[in-house]
Tab-separated table of C-alpha atoms in Angstrom:
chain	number	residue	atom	x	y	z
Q	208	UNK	CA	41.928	21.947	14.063
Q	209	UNK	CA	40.338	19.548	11.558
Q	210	UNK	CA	36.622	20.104	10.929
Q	211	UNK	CA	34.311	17.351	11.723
Q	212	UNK	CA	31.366	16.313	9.799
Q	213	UNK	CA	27.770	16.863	12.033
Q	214	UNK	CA	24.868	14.879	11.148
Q	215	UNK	CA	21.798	17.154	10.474
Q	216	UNK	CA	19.084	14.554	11.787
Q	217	UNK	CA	16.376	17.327	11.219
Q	218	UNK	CA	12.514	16.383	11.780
Q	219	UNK	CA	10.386	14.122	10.439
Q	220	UNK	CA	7.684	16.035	8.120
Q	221	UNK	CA	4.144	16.230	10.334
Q	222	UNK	CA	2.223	15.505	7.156
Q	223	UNK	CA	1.644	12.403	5.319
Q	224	UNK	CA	2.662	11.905	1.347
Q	225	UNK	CA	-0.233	12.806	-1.171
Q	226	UNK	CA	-0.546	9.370	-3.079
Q	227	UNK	CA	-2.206	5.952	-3.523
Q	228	UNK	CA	-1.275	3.079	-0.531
Q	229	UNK	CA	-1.497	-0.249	-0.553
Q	230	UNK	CA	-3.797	-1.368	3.136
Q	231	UNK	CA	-3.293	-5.203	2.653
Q	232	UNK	CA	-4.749	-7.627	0.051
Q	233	UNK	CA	-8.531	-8.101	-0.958
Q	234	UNK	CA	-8.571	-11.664	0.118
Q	235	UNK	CA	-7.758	-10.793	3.974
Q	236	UNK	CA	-10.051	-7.577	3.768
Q	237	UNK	CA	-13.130	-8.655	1.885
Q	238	UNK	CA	-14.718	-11.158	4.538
Q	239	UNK	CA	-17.864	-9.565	6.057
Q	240	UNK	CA	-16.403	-8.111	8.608
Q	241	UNK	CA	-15.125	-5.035	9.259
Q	242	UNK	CA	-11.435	-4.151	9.465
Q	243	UNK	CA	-8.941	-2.034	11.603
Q	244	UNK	CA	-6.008	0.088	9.758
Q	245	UNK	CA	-3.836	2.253	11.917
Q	246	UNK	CA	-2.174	4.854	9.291
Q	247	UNK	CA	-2.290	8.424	8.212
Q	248	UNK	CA	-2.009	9.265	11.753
Q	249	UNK	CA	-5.758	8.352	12.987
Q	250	UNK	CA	-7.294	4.830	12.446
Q	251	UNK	CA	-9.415	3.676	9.283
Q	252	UNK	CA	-11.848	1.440	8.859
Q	253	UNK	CA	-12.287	-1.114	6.064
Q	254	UNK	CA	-15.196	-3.448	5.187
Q	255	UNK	CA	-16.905	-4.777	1.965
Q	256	UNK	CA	-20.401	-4.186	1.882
Q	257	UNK	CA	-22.921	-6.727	0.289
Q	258	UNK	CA	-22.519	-5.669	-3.007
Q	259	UNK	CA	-18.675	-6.703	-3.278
Q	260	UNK	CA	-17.048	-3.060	-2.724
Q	261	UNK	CA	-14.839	-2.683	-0.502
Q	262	UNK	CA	-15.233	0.827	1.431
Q	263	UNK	CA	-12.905	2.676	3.622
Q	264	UNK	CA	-13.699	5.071	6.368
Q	265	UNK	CA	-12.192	7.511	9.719
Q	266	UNK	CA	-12.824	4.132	12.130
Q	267	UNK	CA	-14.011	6.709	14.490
Q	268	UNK	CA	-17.768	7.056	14.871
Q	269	UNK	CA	-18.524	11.603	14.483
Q	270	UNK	CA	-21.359	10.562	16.658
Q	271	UNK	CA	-19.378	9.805	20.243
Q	272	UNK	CA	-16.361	8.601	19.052
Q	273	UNK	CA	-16.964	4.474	18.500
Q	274	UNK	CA	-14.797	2.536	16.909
Q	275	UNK	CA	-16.242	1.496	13.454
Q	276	UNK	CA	-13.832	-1.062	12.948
Q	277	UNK	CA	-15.056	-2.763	16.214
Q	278	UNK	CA	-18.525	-2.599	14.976
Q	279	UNK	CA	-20.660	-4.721	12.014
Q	280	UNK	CA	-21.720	-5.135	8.494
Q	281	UNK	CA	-25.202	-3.947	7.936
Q	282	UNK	CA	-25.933	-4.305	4.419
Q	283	UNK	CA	-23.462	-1.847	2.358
Q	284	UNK	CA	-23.145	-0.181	5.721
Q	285	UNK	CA	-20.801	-0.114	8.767
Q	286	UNK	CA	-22.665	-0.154	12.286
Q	287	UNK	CA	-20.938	1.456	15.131
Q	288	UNK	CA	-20.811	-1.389	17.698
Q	289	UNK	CA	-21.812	1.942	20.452
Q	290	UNK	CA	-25.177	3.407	18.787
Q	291	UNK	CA	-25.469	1.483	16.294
Q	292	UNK	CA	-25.416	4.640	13.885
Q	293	UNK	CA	-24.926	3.100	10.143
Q	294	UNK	CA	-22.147	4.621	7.647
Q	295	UNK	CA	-21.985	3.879	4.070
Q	296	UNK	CA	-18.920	4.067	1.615
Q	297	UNK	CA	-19.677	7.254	0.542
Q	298	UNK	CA	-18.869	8.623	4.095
Q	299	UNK	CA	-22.840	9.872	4.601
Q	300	UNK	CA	-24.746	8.390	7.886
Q	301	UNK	CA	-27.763	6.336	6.198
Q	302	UNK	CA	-29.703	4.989	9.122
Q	303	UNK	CA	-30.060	5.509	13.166
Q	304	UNK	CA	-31.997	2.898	13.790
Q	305	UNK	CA	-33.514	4.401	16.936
Q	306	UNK	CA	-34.423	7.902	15.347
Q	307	UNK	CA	-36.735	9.571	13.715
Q	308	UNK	CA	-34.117	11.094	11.042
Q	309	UNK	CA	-30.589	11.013	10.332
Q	310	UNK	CA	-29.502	14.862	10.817
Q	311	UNK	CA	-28.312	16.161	7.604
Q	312	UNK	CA	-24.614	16.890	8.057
Q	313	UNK	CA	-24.017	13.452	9.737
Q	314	UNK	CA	-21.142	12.822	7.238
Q	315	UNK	CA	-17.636	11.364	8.002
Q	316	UNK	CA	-14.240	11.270	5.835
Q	317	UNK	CA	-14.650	8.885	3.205
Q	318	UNK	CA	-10.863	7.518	1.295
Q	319	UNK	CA	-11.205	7.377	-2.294
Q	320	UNK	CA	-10.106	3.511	-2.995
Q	321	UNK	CA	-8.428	1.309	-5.704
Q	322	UNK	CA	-8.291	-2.876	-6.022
Q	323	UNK	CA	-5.712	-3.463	-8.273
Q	324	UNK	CA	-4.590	-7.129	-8.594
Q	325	UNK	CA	-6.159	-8.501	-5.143
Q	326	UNK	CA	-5.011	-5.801	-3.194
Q	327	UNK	CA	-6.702	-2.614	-1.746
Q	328	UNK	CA	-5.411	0.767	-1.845
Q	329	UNK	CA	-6.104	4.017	-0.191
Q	330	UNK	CA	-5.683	7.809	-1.212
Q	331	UNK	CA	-4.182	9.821	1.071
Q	332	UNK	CA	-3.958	13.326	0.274
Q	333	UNK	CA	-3.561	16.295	2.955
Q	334	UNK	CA	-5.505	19.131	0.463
Q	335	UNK	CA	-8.596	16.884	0.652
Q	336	UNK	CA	-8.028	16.314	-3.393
Q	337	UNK	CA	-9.155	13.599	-5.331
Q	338	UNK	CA	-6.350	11.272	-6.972
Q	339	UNK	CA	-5.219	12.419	-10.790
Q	340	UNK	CA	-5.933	10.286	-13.440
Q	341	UNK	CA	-2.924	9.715	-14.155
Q	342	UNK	CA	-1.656	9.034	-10.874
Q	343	UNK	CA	-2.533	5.259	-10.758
Q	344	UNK	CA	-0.843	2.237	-9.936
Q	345	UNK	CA	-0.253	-0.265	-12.896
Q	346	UNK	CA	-1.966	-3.623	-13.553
Q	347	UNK	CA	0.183	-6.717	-13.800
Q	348	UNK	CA	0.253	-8.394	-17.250
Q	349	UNK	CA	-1.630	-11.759	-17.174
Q	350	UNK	CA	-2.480	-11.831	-13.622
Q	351	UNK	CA	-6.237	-11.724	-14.151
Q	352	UNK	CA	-5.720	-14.594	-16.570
Q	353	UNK	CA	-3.957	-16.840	-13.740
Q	354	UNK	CA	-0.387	-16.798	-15.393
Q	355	UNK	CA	0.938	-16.074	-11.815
Q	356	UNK	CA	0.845	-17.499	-8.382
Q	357	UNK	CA	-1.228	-16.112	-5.897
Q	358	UNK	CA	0.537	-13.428	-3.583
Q	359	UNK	CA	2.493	-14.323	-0.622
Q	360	UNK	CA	2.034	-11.526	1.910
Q	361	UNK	CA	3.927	-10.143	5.222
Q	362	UNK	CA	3.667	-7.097	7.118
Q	363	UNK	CA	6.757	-5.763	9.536
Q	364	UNK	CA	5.808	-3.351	12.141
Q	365	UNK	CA	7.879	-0.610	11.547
Q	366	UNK	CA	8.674	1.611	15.176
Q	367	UNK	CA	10.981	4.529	15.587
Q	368	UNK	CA	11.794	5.161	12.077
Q	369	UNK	CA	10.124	7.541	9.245
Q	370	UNK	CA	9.031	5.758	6.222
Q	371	UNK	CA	11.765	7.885	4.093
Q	372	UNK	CA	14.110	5.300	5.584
Q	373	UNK	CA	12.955	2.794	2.971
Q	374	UNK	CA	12.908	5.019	-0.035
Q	375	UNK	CA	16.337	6.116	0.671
Q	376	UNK	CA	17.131	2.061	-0.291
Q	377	UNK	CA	16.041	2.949	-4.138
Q	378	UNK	CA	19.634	4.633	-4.516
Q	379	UNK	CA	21.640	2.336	-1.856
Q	380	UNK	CA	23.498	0.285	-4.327
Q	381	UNK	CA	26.652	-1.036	-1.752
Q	382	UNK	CA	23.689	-1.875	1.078
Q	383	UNK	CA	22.954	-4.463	-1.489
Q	384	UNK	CA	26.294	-6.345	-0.778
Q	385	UNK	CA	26.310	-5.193	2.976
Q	386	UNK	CA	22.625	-5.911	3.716
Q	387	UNK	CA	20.874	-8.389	1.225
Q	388	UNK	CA	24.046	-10.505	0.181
Q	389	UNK	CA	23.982	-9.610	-3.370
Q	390	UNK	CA	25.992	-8.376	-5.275
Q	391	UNK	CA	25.098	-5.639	-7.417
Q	392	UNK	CA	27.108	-5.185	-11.048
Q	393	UNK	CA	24.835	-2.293	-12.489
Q	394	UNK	CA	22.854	0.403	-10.830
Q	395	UNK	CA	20.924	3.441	-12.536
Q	396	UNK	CA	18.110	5.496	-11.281
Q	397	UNK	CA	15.794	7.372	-12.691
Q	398	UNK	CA	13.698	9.858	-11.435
Q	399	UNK	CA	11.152	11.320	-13.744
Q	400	UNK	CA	7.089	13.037	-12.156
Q	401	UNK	CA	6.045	10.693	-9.540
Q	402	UNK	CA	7.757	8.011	-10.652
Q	403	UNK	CA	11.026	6.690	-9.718
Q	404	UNK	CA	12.756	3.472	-10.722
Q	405	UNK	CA	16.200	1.524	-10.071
Q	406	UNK	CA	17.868	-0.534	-12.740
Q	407	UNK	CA	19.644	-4.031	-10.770
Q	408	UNK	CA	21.721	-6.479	-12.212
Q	409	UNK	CA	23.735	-8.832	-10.226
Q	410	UNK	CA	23.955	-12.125	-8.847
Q	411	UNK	CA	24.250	-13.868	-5.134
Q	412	UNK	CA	27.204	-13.314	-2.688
Q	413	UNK	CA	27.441	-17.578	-2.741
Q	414	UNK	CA	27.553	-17.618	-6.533
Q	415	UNK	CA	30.051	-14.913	-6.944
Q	416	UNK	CA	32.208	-16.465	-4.181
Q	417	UNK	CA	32.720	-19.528	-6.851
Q	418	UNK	CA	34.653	-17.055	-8.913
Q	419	UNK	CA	32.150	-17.393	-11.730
Q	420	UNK	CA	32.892	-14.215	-12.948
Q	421	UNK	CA	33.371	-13.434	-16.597
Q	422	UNK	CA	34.201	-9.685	-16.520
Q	423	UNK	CA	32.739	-6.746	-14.822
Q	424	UNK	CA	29.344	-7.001	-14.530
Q	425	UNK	CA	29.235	-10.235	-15.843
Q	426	UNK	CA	28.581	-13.814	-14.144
Q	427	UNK	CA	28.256	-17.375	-15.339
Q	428	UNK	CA	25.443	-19.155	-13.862
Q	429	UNK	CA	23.572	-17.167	-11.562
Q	430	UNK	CA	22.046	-14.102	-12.065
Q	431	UNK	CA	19.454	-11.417	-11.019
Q	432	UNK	CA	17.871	-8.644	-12.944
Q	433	UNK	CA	15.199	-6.144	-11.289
Q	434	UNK	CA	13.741	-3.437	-12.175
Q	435	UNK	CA	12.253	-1.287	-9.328
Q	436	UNK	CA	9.570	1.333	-9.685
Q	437	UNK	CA	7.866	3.200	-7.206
Q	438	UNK	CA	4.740	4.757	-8.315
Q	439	UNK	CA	4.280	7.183	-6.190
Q	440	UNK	CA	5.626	7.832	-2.524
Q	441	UNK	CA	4.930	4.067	-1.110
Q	442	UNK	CA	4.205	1.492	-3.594
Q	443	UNK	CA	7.175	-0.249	-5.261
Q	444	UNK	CA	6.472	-2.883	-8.162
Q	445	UNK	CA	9.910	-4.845	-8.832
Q	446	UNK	CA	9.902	-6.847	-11.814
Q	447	UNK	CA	12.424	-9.477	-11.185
Q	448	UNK	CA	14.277	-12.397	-13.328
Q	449	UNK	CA	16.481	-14.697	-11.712
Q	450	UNK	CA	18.726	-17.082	-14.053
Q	451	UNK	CA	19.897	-20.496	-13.066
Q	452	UNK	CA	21.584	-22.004	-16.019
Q	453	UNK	CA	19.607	-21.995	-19.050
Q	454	UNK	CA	16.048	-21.661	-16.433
Q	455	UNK	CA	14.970	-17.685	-15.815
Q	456	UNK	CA	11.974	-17.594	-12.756
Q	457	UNK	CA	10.043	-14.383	-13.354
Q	458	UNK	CA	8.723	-12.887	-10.494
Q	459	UNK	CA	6.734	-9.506	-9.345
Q	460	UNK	CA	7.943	-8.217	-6.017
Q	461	UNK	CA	6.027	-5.612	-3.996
Q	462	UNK	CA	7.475	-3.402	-1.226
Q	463	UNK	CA	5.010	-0.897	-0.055
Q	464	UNK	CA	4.073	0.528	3.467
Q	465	UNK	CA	1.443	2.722	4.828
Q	466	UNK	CA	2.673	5.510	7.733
Q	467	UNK	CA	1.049	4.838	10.859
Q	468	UNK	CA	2.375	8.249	12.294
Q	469	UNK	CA	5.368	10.127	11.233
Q	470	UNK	CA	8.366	7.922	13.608
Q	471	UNK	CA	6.129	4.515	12.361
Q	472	UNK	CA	5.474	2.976	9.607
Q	473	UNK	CA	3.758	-0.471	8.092
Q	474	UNK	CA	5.986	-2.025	5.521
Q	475	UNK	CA	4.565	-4.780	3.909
Q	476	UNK	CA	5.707	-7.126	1.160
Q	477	UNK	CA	4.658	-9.921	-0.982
Q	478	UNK	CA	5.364	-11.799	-3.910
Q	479	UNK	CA	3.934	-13.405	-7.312
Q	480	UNK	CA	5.454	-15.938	-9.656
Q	481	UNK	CA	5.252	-15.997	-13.225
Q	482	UNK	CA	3.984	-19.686	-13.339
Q	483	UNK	CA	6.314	-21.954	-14.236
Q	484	UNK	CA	5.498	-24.358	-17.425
Q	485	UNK	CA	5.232	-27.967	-16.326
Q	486	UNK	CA	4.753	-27.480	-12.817
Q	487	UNK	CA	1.290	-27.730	-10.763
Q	488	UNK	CA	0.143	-24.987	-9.028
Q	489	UNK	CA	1.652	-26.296	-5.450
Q	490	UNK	CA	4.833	-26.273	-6.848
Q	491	UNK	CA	4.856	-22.820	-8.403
Q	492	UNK	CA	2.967	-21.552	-5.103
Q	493	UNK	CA	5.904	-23.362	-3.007
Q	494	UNK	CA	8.665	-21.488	-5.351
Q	495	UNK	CA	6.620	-18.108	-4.178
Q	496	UNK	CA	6.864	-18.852	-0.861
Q	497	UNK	CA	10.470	-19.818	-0.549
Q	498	UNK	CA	11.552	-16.795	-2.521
Q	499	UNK	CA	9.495	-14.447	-0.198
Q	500	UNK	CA	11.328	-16.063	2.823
Q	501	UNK	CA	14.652	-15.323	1.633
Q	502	UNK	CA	13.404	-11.422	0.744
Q	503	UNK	CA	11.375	-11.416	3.965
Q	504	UNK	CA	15.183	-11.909	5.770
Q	505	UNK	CA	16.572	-9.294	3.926
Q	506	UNK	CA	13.935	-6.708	5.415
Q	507	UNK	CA	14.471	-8.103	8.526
Q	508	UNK	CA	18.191	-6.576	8.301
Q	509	UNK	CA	17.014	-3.088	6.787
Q	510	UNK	CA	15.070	-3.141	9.808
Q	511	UNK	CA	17.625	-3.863	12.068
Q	512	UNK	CA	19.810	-1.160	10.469
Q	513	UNK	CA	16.366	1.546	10.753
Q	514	UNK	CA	15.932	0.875	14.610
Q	515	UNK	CA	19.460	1.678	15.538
Q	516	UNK	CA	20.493	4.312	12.790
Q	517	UNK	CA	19.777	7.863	13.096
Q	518	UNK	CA	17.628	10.253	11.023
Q	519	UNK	CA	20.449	12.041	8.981
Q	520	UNK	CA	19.274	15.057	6.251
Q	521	UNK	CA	22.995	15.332	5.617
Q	522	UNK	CA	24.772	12.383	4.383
Q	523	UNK	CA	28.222	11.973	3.940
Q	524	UNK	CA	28.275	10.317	0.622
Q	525	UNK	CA	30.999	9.178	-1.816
Q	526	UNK	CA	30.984	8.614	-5.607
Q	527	UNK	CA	30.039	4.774	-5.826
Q	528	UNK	CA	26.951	5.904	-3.992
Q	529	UNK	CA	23.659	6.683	-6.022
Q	530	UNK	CA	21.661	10.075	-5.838
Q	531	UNK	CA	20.499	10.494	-2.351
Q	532	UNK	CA	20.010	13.948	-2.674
Q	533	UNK	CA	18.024	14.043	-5.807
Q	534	UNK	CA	16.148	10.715	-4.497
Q	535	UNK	CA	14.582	12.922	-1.547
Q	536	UNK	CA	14.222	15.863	-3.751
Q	537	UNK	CA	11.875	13.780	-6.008
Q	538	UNK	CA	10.138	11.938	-2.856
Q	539	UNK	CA	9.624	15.966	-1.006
Q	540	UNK	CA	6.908	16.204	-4.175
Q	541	UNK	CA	4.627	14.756	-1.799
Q	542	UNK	CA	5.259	15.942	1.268
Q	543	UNK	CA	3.983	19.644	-0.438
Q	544	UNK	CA	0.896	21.099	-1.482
Q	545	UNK	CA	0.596	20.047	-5.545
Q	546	UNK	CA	0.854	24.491	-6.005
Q	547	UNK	CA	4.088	23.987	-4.505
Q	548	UNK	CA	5.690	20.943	-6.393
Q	549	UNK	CA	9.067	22.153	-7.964
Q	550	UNK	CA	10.046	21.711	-11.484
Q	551	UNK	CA	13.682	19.559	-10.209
Q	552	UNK	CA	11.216	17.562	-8.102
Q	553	UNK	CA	9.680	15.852	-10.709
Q	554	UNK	CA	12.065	16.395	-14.073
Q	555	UNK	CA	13.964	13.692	-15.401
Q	556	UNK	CA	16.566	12.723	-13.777
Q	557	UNK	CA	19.244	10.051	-14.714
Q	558	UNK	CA	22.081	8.505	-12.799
Q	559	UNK	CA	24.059	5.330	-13.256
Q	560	UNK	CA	26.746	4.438	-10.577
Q	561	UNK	CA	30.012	2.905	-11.689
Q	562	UNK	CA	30.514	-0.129	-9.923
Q	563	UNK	CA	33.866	-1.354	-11.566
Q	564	UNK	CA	35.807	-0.380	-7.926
Q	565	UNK	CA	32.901	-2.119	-5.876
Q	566	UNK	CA	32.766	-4.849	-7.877
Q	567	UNK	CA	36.405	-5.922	-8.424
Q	568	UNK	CA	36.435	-5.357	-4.533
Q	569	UNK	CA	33.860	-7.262	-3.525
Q	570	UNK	CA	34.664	-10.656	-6.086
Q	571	UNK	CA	38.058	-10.499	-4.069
Q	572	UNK	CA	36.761	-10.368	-0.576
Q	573	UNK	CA	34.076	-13.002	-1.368
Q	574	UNK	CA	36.846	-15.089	-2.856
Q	575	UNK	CA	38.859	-15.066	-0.017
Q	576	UNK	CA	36.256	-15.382	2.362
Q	577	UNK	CA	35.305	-18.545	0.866
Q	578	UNK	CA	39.006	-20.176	0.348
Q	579	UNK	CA	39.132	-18.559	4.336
Q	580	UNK	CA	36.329	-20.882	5.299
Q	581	UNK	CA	37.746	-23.809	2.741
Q	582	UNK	CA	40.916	-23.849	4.810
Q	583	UNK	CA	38.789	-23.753	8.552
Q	584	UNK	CA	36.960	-26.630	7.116
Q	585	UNK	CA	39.954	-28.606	6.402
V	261	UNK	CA	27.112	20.296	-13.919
V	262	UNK	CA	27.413	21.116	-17.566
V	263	UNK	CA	25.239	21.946	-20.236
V	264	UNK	CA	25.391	18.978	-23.263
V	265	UNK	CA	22.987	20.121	-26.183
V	266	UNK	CA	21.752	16.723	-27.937
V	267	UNK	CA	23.167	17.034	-31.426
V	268	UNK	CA	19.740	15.329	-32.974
V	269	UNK	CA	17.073	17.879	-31.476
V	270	UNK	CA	18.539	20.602	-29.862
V	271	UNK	CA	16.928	19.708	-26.004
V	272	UNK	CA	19.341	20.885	-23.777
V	273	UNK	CA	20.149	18.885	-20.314
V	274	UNK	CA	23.156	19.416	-17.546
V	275	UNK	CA	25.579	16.244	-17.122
V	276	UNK	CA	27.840	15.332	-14.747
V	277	UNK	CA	30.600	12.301	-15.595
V	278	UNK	CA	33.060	11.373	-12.444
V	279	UNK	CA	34.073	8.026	-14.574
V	280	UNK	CA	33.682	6.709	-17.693
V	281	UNK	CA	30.622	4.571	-16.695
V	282	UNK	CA	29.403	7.290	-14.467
V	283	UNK	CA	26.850	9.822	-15.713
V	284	UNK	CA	24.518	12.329	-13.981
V	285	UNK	CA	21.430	13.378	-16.480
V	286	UNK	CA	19.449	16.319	-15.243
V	287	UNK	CA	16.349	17.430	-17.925
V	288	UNK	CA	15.271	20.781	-17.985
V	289	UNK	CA	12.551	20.487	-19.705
V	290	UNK	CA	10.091	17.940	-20.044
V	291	UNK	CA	11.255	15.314	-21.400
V	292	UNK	CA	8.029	14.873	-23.761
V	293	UNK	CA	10.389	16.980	-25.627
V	294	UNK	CA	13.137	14.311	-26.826
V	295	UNK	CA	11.407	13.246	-30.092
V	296	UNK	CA	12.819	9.554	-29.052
V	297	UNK	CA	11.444	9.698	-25.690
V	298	UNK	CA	8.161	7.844	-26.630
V	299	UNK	CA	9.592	5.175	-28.543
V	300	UNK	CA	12.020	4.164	-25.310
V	301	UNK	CA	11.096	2.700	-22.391
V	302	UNK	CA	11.609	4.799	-19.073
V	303	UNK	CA	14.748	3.778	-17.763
V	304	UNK	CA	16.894	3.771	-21.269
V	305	UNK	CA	18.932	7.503	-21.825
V	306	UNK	CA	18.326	8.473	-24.959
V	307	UNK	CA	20.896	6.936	-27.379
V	308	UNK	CA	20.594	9.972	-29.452
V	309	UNK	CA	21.519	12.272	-26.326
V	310	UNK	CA	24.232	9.465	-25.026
V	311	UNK	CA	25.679	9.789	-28.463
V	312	UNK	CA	26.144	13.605	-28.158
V	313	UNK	CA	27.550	13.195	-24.524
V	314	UNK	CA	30.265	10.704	-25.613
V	315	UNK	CA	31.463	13.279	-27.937
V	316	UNK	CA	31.080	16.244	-26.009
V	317	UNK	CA	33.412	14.181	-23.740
V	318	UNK	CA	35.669	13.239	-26.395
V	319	UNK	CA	35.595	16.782	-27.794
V	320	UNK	CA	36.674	18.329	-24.604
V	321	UNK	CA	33.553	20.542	-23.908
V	322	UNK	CA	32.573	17.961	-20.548
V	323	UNK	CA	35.356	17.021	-18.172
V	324	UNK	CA	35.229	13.528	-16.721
V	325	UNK	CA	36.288	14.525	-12.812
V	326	UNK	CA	35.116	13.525	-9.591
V	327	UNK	CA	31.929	15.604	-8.619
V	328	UNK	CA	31.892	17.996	-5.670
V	329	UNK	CA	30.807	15.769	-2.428
């Protein structure tokens, strides 16, 4: 009898990755008031006190159990909207208004925080460690000096699906075609300590369809380039350049999510434009916005795919397919105590796909798709 | 995977080639160690090290053949 494959669907890990998270954006965060964040498997509180930090707590009060987030902003402090007991940034209880003294361990979990670039991030790490120095997320050239638009910014509940689901896209090259109608030309990864990064080129399924194509890898016209890093286990910077013509729109592209528990996750994304010369800042901001739509439709699909696919630690994978394998290896690094990180989880590793088959297959189909829908139309 | 020794300085890494285009890098060591390392930015291979794989290839010590999947 022939074997069959069996999908290993395993178990989602019960502990959250070690690593910096983007919670949302200053602008909606920073207003007075304070805010609720499901993640991390509990919910957190966020507020920014009167001195302009912003500070992020366990929502849930260690007196009887309020919710924080439901309370107000006294001062620098957080009042629990059911005593009234006030919490400050640093996680210490600084006033009960109706006692004589605040009892000396009154102290809650405090998350170390980061604003980089108007938005807010939180450290998450299981061993109760501060974040590395060198574990931080990057700054964006010129965006303190206004040479991009302000972000767009979406969030997509994410329900029945572990967050690995969206890492494992960093190697996916052919769910570019099949999912986000490009198509891709050139695909490497690298892998290398907590960073990991995908190398795109391509250009759109409509463009190709034209039969602009040069030579492998190569279109007239239209194209996109993107490079993709993660740094860290949720937090994905892609630097983007799409070509029209002689015109290149450069654009920053986040992906990121938070876990809400392990079968749930928060993906969010938004966008920046480099602004373009000559144009006022509606018209730049309107460029943002239309390009986010398109992306935000993409995810939309992924998620469709997540919600009906199965967890599967065993996939069946052949060679125009990127490092799977290797891409979870790396991402396991925080999923383990830092003791306990593996040298091949965080050496350098390189892999670039070749997509001459995919390609050459994929120009055809797209050709004849369009000529199909040519002779419908006529 | 194979062992490819890059001809300028000696770091040793294990590569994989199912096509011509297709390559599988996987360091050792830290990569701190390739004296080019610093001057390239993270996603280029080393030229130096691509260099020695190309004729490793050509010289017969790494087989181009589809991987084990």
């Amino acid at each position: 009898m022939t074997e069959v494959r069996t999908i290993e669907a395993g178990a989602p890990p019960e502990r959250f990755a070690r690593g910096w998270h983007c919670v949302g954006l200053v602008r909606d965060l920073a207003d007075g008031k304070p805010h609720s964040v499901e993640a991390f498997g509990t919910k957190l509180v966020v507020w920014q006190g009167e001195s302009g930090s912003l500070n992020v707590l366990d929502a849930y009060c260690r007196h009887m159990g309020g919710d924080l987030s439901q309370g107000t902003v006294q001062g620098e402090n957080v009042a629990c909207p059911f005593h009234s007991w006030r919490w400050g940034g640093d996680g210490k209880c600084q006033q009960i208004p109706y006692a004589r003294r605040v009892p000396p361990r009154a102290r809650t979990r405090g998350w170390p925080t980061l604003v980089r670039d108007g938005q807010l991030f939180v450290w998450n790490d299981p061993e109760g460690n501060p974040p590395p120095e060198d574990v931080t997320i990057p700054e964006i050239p010129g965006y303190a000096d206004g040479e991009w638009t302000e972000w767009t910014w979406n969030n997509v509940l994410v329900e029945g699906s572990h967050c690995r689901e969206i890492i494992d896209n960093m190697v996916d090259m052919a769910h570019f075609y099949y999912i986000h109608k490009g198509l891709p030309t050139y695909f490497k990864n690298v892998f290398e300590g907590h960073v990991c990064t995908q190398y795109y080129a391509g250009t759109s399924q409509e463009h190709a369809a034209t039969g602009a194509l040069i030579e492998i890898g190569q279109y007239e016209g239209q194209s996109t380039k993107s490079d993709a890093t993660y740094w860290g286990p949720s937090y994905l910077v892609d630097k983007l350049w799409d070509t029209y013509g002689d015109m290149t729109i450069e654009s920053v592209l986040i992906t990121c999510h938070y876990p809400i528990t392990s079968n749930s996750f928060m993906l969010q994304y938004g966008m920046v434009v480099k602004k373009i010369a000559g144009l006022d800042d509606e018209t730049n901001a309107k460029i943002a916005k239309k390009m986010t739509r398109l992306i935000g439709e993409g995810f939309l699909e992924d998620v469709k795919i997540w919600r009906n696919k199965t967890r599967i630690d065993n996939p069946l994978l052949c060679e125009e397919d990127g490092p799977v394998y290797q891409l979870r290896r790396w991402y396991e690094q925080f999923y383990v105590d830092v003791a306990d990180i593996q040298p091949e989880m965080v050496q350098r590793f390189e892999f670039e796909i070749d997509t001459t088959k995919a390609v050459d297959f994929w120009q055809q189909e797209l050709v004849e798709q369009a000529a199909a829908k040519v002779g419908a139309e006529a | 995977m194979q062992p490819v020794d890059c001809a300028r300085c000696g770091t040793r890494v294990q590569v994989s080639k199912n096509s011509a285009v297709q390559t599988s890098i996987q360091w050792e060591f830290d990569s701190s160690s390739c004296p080019l390392r610093a001057e390239l930015a993270l996603g280029d291979t080393c030229p130096a090290l691509s260099d020695s794989i190309r004729d490793a290839v050509l010289g017969g010590q790494l087989e181009v053949a589809s991987s084990d999947l």
